[in-house]
C-alpha atoms as one frame of an Amber mdcrd trajectory, in Angstrom:
protein
 -77.711 -47.364  15.407 -77.360 -51.072  16.164 -73.778 -52.188  16.791 -72.776
 -55.095  14.548 -69.411 -55.654  16.167 -70.594 -58.904  17.710 -72.232 -60.224
  14.561 -71.387 -63.876  13.847 -73.176 -64.421  10.540 -73.206 -62.504   7.289
 -75.668 -61.752   4.504 -78.874 -63.055   6.012 -82.415 -61.699   5.835 -84.436
 -60.603   8.846 -88.054 -61.733   8.801 -90.398 -60.017  11.262 -93.796 -61.659
  11.591 -95.974 -59.642  13.991 -98.985 -61.694  15.045-101.992 -61.170  17.269
-100.316 -62.779  20.289 -96.575 -62.279  19.756 -93.948 -61.460  17.157 -91.522
 -63.894  15.562 -88.061 -62.848  14.435 -86.435 -65.262  11.987 -83.004 -65.154
  10.370 -82.883 -66.651   6.852 -79.702 -67.614   5.027 -81.010 -67.797   1.476
 -84.087 -70.017   1.698 -82.995 -71.670   4.946 -84.231 -70.536   8.370 -81.252
 -70.242  10.729 -82.849 -69.146  13.994 -86.195 -67.989  15.358 -86.972 -66.115
  18.552 -90.264 -64.808  19.901 -90.843 -61.386  21.394 -93.579 -58.929  22.310
 -95.729 -57.837  19.383 -96.068 -54.422  21.027 -92.430 -53.593  21.808 -90.230
 -55.966  19.753 -88.014 -55.793  22.836 -85.742 -58.658  21.759 -85.028 -57.191
  18.332 -81.719 -55.477  19.306 -80.204 -58.656  20.769 -81.258 -60.664  17.712
 -79.876 -58.128  15.260 -76.543 -58.093  17.092 -76.090 -61.791  16.278 -76.337
 -61.414  12.499 -75.098 -59.071   9.798 -78.504 -58.591   8.256 -78.493 -56.982
   4.825 -82.247 -56.465   4.532 -85.545 -57.412   6.105 -89.304 -57.604   5.719
 -92.119 -56.847   8.146 -95.520 -58.490   7.997 -98.076 -57.605  10.646-101.663
 -58.528  11.460-101.461 -56.699  14.801-100.358 -53.353  13.469 -97.125 -51.604
  14.403 -97.092 -49.724  17.681 -95.080 -46.559  18.246 -92.543 -48.483  20.356
 -92.166 -51.209  17.714 -91.698 -48.560  15.047 -88.940 -46.943  17.112 -87.159
 -50.296  17.269 -87.468 -50.765  13.527 -86.192 -47.268  12.725 -82.982 -48.001
  14.607 -81.991 -50.655  12.087 -79.348 -49.657   9.550 -80.523 -51.882   6.696
 -83.596 -51.538   4.445 -86.969 -52.987   5.454 -89.856 -53.919   3.192 -93.278
 -53.474   4.814 -95.763 -55.957   3.360 -99.102 -54.408   2.409-101.819 -54.834
  -0.200 -99.727 -53.032  -2.838 -96.574 -55.125  -2.348 -95.795 -57.306  -5.390
 -95.964 -61.039  -4.617 -94.952 -64.079  -6.717 -98.496 -65.480  -6.886-101.810
 -64.117  -8.166-103.999 -62.757  -5.378-107.688 -63.263  -6.234-108.922 -62.081
  -2.829-111.681 -59.525  -3.434-110.656 -57.272  -0.536-106.834 -57.387  -0.530
-106.649 -54.471   1.905-108.332 -56.632   4.563-106.228 -59.740   3.931-103.862
 -60.548   6.800-100.177 -60.507   5.929 -99.762 -63.927   7.532-102.454 -65.477
   5.346-100.935 -64.218   2.101 -97.402 -65.094   3.206 -98.482 -68.629   4.118
 -99.885 -69.130   0.624 -96.646 -67.869  -0.915 -94.518 -69.998   1.411 -96.384
 -73.185   0.543 -96.720 -72.630  -3.197 -93.074 -71.685  -3.687 -92.129 -75.099
  -2.274 -94.625 -77.042  -4.385 -95.550 -75.008  -7.472 -98.108 -76.575  -9.769
-100.108 -78.170  -6.913-103.430 -77.383  -5.280-102.560 -76.516  -1.674-104.485
 -76.030   1.555-102.707 -74.378   4.496-104.122 -74.876   8.000-102.786 -72.408
  10.570-103.812 -73.190  14.153-102.841 -70.012  15.962-104.810 -67.239  17.647
-107.379 -67.905  14.930-107.793 -71.134  13.020-107.344 -70.232   9.372-107.447
 -72.114   6.102-105.852 -70.793   2.910-106.312 -72.293  -0.553-104.059 -71.699
  -3.547-104.695 -73.557  -6.779-102.214 -75.342  -9.015-101.987 -72.288 -11.283
-100.661 -70.129  -8.457-103.902 -68.274  -7.763-104.633 -67.551  -4.108-108.408
 -67.955  -3.824-108.936 -67.091  -0.163-109.874 -69.229   2.781-111.737 -69.523
   6.050-111.326 -68.039   9.527-112.664 -69.479  12.769-111.748 -69.066  16.463
-108.497 -70.604  17.655-108.046 -72.844  20.685-107.618 -70.203  23.384-110.320
 -68.024  21.848-112.790 -70.915  22.066-111.891 -71.698  25.656-112.134 -68.052
  26.724-115.428 -67.498  24.924-117.143 -70.225  26.966-116.209 -68.364  30.132
-117.060 -64.942  28.718-120.484 -65.795  27.326-121.875 -68.123  30.003-122.768
 -67.653  33.651-121.090 -70.687  35.157-118.637 -72.335  32.768-115.015 -71.901
  33.920-111.916 -71.019  31.947-109.930 -74.244  31.790-106.391 -75.134  30.790
-106.047 -76.778  27.396-103.545 -79.187  28.938-105.077 -82.122  30.815-107.109
 -85.286  30.227-108.609 -85.336  26.740-111.503 -87.776  26.504-114.070 -88.707
  23.886-116.754 -88.108  26.510-115.970 -85.790  29.426-116.751 -87.029  32.932
-116.992 -83.521  34.481-117.247 -79.906  33.321-113.512 -79.485  32.768-113.071
 -82.621  30.672-116.320 -81.933  28.812-115.099 -78.480  27.771-111.678 -79.786
  26.800-113.217 -82.575  24.744-115.708 -80.253  23.079-113.172 -77.589  22.177
-110.097 -79.612  21.245-111.842 -82.573  19.661-114.201 -80.125  17.949-111.251
 -78.300  16.366-109.716 -81.590  15.300-112.937 -82.732  13.646-113.336 -79.340
  12.007-109.855 -79.494  10.494-110.255 -83.093   9.337-113.642 -82.287   7.802
-112.277 -79.259   5.997-109.360 -81.258   4.608-111.622 -84.077   3.409-113.947
 -81.557   1.762-111.075 -80.041  -0.227-109.703 -83.491  -1.052-112.962 -84.424
  -2.736-112.767 -81.327  -4.933-108.996 -81.483  -5.500-107.795 -85.134  -5.393
-104.083 -84.231  -5.594-104.359 -81.690  -2.772-101.307 -81.012  -0.613-101.914
 -79.895   2.983 -99.634 -77.785   5.173-100.166 -77.521   8.924 -98.618 -74.698
  10.919 -99.244 -72.678  14.084 -98.799 -73.233  17.793-101.716 -75.594  18.385
-100.893 -79.006  16.940-103.394 -81.828  16.657-103.185 -85.564  15.985-105.064
 -86.719  12.911-106.277 -90.067  11.647-103.756 -92.007   9.561-105.262 -91.134
   6.159-105.189 -87.417   6.916-101.796 -87.471   8.631-100.067 -88.955   5.590
-101.074 -85.946   3.501 -99.865 -83.245   5.870 -96.595 -81.328   5.771 -95.942
 -79.794   9.185 -93.956 -76.581   8.752 -93.722 -73.996  11.523 -91.832 -71.671
   9.165 -94.459 -71.490   6.428 -95.320 -67.816   7.078 -91.667 -66.670   7.494
 -90.764 -68.649   4.354 -93.424 -66.763   2.463 -92.245 -63.391   3.775 -88.674
 -64.277   2.849 -89.759 -65.244  -0.668 -91.761 -62.025  -1.064 -88.659 -60.065
  -0.084 -86.566 -61.929  -2.669 -89.258 -61.417  -5.324 -89.253 -57.666  -4.764
 -85.481 -57.613  -5.061 -85.795 -59.423  -8.389 -88.322 -56.856  -9.630 -86.158
 -53.846  -8.766
């Protein structure tokens, strides 16, 4: 079992968000995130060191990657209860998604995390991670679904994979309105294209829902025009917040 002799904090929740690229471990004291670290989504190799810092009383696991045998071994070593989020897990919103078994844990958790902060509002969540996803939850607390498109690295890699001569470029570098060579043309097309896509999606929802609130999360951050920027709440913890709230909701139901 994990040794808690070195624990420095008490009565916090462990949130494990296993994504397509990596896993995030977040300690929550009530509704407040205390610390986040990133680790392998296949091995959860940093889980023991993180657990030794806190006296966790419970935890929740949400995964879009699945749980490997090695990750499961790490989780079984913990001496506190874990809730595994799945399609049957009770959540504090109404899920109107027609195929809940195919809905990613991160997408549902993001909707919960946003709506629990601003109940009674129409909300759009934009998550720019491995995939670029959009989640919509209405003012009555009904999660309606969303949209999925390729993320930044996926778009860059696909140009190399599906063409004969286009190179794989770094997303960091000169970003121009009009590229002056192949590298800058790709960077402009991909990054500016994602920016325009996000802005267009937000404006579309604004027209239908004038009081719309927008949350932006994920590793790939973009600059938006002033009208759009003023409506956005940037929150890197939106998915962990949702997982933490789902955990609390299940405690309340028991």
